[in-house]
CSV table of C-alpha atoms in Angstrom, one decimal:
chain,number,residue,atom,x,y,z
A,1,UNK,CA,125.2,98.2,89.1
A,2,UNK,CA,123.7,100.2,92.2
A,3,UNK,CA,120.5,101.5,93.2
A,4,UNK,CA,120.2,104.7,95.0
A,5,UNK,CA,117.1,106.6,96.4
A,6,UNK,CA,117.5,109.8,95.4
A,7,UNK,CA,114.6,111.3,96.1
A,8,UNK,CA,116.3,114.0,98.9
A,9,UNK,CA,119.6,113.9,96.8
A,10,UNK,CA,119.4,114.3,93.5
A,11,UNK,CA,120.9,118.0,93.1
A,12,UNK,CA,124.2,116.2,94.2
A,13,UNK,CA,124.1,114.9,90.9
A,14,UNK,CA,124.8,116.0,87.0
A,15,UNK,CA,122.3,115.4,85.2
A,16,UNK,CA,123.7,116.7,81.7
A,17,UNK,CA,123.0,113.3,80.2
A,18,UNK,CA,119.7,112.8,80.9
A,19,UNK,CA,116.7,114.6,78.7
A,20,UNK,CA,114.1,114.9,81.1
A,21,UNK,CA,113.5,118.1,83.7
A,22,UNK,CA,113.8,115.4,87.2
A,23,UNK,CA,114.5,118.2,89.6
A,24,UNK,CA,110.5,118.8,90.7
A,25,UNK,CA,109.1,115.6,92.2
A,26,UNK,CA,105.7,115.7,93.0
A,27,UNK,CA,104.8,114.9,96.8
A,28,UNK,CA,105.8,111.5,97.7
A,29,UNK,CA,107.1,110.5,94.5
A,30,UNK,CA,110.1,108.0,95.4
A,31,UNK,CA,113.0,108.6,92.7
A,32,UNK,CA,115.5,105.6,92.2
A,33,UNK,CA,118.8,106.0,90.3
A,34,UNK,CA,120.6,103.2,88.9
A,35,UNK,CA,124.8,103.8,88.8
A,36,UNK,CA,127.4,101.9,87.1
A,37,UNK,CA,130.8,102.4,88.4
A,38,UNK,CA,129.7,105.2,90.1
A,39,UNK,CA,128.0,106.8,86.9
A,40,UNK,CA,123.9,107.5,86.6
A,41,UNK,CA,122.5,105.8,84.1
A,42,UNK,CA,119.2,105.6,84.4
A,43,UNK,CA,116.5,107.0,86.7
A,44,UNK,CA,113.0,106.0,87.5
A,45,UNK,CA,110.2,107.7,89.8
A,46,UNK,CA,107.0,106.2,91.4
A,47,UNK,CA,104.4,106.3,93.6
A,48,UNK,CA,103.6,103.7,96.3
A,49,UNK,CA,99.7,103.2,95.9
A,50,UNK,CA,97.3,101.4,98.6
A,51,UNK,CA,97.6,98.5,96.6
A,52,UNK,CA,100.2,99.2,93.6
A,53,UNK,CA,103.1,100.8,92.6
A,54,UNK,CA,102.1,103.4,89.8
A,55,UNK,CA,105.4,104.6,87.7
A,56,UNK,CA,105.7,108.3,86.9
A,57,UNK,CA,108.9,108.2,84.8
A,58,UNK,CA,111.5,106.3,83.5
A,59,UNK,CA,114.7,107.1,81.5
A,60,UNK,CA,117.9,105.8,80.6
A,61,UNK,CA,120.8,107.7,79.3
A,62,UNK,CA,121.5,107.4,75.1
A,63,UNK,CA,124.8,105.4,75.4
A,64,UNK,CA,122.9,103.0,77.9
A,65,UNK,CA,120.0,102.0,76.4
A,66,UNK,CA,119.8,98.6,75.0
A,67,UNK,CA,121.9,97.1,77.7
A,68,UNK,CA,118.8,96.3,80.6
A,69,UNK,CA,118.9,99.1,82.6
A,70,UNK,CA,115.2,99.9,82.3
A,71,UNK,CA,114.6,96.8,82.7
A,72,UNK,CA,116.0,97.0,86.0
A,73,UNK,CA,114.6,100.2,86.9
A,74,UNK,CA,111.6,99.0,86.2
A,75,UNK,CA,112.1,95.7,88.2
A,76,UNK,CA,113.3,97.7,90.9
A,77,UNK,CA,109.8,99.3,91.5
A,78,UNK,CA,108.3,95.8,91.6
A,79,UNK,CA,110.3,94.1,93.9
A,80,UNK,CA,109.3,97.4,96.0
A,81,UNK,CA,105.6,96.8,95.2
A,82,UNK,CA,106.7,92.9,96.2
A,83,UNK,CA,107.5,95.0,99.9
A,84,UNK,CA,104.6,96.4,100.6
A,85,UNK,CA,101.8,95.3,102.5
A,86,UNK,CA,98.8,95.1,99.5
A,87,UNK,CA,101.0,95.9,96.5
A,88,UNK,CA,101.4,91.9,95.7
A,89,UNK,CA,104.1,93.2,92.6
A,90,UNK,CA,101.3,95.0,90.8
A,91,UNK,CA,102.9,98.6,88.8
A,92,UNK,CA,100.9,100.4,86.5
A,93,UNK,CA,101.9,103.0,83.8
A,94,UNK,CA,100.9,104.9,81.6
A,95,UNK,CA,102.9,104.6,78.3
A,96,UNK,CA,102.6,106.6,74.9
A,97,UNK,CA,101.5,104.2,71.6
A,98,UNK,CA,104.9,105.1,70.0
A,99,UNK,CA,106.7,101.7,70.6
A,100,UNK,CA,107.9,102.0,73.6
A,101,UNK,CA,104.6,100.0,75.2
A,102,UNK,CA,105.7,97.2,73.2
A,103,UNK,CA,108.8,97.0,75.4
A,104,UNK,CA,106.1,96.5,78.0
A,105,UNK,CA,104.2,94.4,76.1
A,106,UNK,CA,107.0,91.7,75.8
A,107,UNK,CA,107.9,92.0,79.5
A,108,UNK,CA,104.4,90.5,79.9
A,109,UNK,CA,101.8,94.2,80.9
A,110,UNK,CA,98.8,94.0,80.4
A,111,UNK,CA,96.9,96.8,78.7
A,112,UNK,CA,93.7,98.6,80.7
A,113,UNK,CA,93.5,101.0,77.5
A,114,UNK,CA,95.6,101.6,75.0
A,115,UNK,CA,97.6,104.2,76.9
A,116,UNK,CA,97.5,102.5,80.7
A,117,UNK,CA,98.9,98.9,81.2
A,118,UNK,CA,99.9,97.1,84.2
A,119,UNK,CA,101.9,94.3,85.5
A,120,UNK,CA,100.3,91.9,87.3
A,121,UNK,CA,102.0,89.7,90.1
A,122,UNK,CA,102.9,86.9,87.9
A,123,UNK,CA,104.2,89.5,85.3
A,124,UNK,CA,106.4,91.7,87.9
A,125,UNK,CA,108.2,88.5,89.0
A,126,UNK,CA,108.9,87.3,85.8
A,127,UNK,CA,110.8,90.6,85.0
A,128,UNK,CA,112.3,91.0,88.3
A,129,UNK,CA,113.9,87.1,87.8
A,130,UNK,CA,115.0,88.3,84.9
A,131,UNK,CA,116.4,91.6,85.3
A,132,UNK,CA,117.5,90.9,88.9
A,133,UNK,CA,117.8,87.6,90.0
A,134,UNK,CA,120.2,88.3,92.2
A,135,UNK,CA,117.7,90.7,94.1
A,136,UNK,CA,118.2,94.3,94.2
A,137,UNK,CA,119.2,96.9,97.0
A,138,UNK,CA,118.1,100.0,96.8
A,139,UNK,CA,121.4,102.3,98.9
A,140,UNK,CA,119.9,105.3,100.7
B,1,UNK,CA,81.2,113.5,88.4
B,2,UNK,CA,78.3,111.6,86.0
B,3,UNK,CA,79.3,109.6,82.9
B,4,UNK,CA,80.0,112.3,80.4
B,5,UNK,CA,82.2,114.3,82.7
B,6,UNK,CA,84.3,111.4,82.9
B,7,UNK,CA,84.0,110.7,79.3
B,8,UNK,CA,85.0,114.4,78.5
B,9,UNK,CA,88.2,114.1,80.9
B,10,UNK,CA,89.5,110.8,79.5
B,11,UNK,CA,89.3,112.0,75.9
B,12,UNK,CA,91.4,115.6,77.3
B,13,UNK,CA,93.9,113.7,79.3
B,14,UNK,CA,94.3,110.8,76.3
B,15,UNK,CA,95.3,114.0,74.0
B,16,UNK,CA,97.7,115.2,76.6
B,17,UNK,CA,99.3,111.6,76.7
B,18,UNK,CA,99.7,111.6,73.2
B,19,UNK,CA,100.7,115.2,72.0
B,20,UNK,CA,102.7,116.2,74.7
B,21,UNK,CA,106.3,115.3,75.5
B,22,UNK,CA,106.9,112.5,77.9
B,23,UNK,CA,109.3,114.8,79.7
B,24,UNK,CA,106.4,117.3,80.3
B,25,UNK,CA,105.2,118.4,83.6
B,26,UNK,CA,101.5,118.3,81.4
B,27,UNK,CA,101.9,114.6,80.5
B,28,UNK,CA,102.8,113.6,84.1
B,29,UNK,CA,100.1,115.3,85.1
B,30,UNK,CA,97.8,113.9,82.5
B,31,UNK,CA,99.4,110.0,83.6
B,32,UNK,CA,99.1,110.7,87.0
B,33,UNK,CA,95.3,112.3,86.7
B,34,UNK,CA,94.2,108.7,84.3
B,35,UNK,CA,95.8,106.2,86.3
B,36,UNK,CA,94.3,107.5,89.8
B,37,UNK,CA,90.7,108.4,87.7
B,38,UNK,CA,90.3,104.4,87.7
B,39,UNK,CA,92.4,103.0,90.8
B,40,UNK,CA,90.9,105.6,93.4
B,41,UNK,CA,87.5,103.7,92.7
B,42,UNK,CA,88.3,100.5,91.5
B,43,UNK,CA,90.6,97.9,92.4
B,44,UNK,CA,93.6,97.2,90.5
B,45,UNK,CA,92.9,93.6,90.8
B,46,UNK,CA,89.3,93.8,89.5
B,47,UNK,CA,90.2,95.6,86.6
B,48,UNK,CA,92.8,92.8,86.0
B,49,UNK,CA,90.7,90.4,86.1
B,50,UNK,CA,88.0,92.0,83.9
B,51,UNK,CA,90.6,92.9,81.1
B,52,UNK,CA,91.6,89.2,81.0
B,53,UNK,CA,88.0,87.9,81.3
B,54,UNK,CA,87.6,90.3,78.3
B,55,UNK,CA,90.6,89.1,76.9
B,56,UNK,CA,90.8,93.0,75.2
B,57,UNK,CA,91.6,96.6,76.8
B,58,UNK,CA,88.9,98.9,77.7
B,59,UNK,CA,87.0,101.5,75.9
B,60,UNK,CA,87.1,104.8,77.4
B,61,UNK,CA,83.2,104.3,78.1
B,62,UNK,CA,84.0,101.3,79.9
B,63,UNK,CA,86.5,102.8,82.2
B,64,UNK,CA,83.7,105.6,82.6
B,65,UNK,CA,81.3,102.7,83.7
B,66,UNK,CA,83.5,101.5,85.8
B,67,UNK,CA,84.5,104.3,87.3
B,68,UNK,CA,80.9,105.5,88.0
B,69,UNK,CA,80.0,101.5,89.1
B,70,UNK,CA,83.1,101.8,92.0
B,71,UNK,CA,82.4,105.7,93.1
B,72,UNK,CA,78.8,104.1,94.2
B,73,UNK,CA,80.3,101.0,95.1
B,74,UNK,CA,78.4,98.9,92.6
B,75,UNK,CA,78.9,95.5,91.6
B,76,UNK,CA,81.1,96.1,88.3
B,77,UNK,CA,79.7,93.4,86.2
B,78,UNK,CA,76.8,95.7,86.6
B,79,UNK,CA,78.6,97.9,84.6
B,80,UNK,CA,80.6,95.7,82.0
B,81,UNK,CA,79.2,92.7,81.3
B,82,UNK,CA,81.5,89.7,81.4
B,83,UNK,CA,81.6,86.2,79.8
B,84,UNK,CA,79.4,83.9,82.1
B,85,UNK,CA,81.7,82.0,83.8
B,86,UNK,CA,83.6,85.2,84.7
B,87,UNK,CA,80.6,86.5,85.8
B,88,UNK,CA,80.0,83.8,87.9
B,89,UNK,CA,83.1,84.1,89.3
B,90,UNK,CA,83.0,87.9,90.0
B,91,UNK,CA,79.6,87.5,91.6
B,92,UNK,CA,80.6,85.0,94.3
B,93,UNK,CA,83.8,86.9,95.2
B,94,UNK,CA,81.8,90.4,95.2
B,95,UNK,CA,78.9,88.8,98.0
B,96,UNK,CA,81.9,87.8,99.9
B,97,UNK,CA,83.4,90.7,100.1
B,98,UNK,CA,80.2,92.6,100.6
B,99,UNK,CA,79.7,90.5,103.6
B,100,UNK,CA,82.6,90.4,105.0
B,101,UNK,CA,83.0,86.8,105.2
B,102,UNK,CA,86.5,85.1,104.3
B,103,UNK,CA,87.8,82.7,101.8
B,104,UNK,CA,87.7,80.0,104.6
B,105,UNK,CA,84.7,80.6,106.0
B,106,UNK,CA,82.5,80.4,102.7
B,107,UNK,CA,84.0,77.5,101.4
B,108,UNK,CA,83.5,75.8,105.0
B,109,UNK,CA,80.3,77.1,104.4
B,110,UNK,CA,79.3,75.9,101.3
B,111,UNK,CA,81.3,72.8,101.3
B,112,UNK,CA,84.8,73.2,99.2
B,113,UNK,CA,88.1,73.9,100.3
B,114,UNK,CA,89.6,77.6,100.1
B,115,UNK,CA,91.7,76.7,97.7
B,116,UNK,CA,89.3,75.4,95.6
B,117,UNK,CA,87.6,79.0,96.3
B,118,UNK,CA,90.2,80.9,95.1
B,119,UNK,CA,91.2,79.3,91.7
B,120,UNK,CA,87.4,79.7,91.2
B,121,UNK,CA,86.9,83.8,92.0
B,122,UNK,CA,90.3,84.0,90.2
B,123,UNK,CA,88.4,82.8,86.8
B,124,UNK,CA,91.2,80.1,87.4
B,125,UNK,CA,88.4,77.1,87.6
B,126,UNK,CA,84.9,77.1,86.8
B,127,UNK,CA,81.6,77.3,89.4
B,128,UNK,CA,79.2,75.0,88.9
B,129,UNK,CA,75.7,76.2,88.9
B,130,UNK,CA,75.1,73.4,92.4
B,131,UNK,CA,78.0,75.5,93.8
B,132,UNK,CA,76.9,78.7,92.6
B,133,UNK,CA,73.1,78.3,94.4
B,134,UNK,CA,74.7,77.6,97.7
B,135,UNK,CA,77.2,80.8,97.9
B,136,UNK,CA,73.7,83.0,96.7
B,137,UNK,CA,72.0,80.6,99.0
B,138,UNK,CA,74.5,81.1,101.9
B,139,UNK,CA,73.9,84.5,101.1
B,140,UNK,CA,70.1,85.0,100.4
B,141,UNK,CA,70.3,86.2,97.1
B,142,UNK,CA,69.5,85.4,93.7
B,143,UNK,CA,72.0,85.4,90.5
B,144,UNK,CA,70.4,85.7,87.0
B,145,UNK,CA,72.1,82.7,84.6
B,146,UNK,CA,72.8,84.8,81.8
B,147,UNK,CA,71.3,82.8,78.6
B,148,UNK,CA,74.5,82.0,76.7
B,149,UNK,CA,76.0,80.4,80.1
B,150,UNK,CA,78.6,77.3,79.7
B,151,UNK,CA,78.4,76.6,83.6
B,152,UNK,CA,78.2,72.9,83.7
């Protein structure tokens, strides 16, 4: 699987699989697409904060899900927080009560409220060693 | 904005999150509005460590609290109050910071090593109340030992 920023690029794409409107990012919100063999599977957008990553959105297509690829999107955004200079991993999110924050739950978040939860730097490592232990490239 | 302000935009953007669809520009605007409500005052890191002092989440008055403690730059255990040894904890790193002193040079100063320093403003080992009297020493202040305190 691939990573590609495309924040500039995404009208290059078809996006007929994909439920969510993605074309209007907000300014600098950084949008990361995850391929495999050479089809978009998944898509996740963020915000590089003074010190945290702060997701915006996250989805994967239906015939995808259940295979790790939002666990790898959301990995992906950690090791970035890992990259920046006061970040330390941390990524928050904001997450409806509808089961889908027990995803985050498991992968070790912690919850500010029972909307908002966080990964701490401990957390974001242990999802990034296990979604991509092998690292992650994100192709411009 | 004052405490029911906040309040009143919590509650509005908490409806948002949980009517609208997570595809909606409304509901990424609501996510985006909450998350920087909190973060543009407080540090990420403090709120961490007050959730896991805590041990629960916040109520929405607390994040108002919080909120209101960081706009005026206010100690936050001012605002929340934490179990004592957290409190303890918070208090030393808070002076610190306030006076712009490092890691290295307070524990130099009051006779541990940074490490040492660290685990304890991390809530990650205890302060004794010897060691707690010379950081307020170091620092001319006073810290109030609240009544049920465990510090040994």
């Amino acid at each position: 699987m691939i990573f590609r920023n495309l924040t500039f690029t995404l009208s290059n794409y078809r996006l007929c699989d994909f439920k969510f409107d993605w074309s209007h990012l907000s300014d600098k919100e950084i949008l990361i697409g995850l391929f495999s063999n050479e089809r978009l599977v998944g898509l996740v957008s963020f915000f590089r904060k003074e010190n945290y990553n702060n997701i915006s959105n996250i989805e994967v297509i239906r015939e995808s899900r259940h295979k790790g690829v939002g666990g790898k999107l959301l990995a992906i955004v950690m090791l970035d927080s890992f990259h920046q200079a006061s970040s330390d991993g941390y990524v928050d999110l904001i997450s409806k009560t509808n089961g889908v924050e027990k995803f985050y739950m498991h992968l070790g978040a912690t919850k500010i409220t029972h909307q908002h939860l966080f990964f701490d730097s401990i957390a974001s490592q242990h999802v990034i060693d296990k979604y991509l232990s092998e690292g992650g490239i994100v192709h411009e | 904005m004052n405490k029911n302000e906040i309040l009143k935009k919590l509650t509005s953007l908490n409806q948002i999150i949980a009517n609208d669809p997570v595809d909606s520009k409304s509901y990424q605007d609501a996510s985006q509005e909450i998350s920087e409500m909190l973060f543009d005052h407080v540090n990420i890191r403090d709120v961490d460590f007050i959730v896991k002092s805590l041990g629960r989440e916040l109520t929405n008055e607390e994040v108002a609290d919080l909120i209101i403690a960081g706009q005026n730059n206010q100690p936050l255990n001012k605002a929340i109050s934490l179990p004592t040894e957290a409190d303890a904890a918070y208090t030393i790193r808070w002076q610190r910071q306030q006076h712009h002193i490092t890691q290295k040079q307070l524990a130099k100063e009051i006779g541990v090593t940074q490490g040492q320093l660290a685990k304890i403003e991390n809530g990650q080992q205890n302060a004794s109340l010897n060691l707690l009297q010379r950081v307020m020493n170091a620092f001319n202040e006073s810290y109030t030992i609240k009544p049920t305190t465990s510090i040994y």
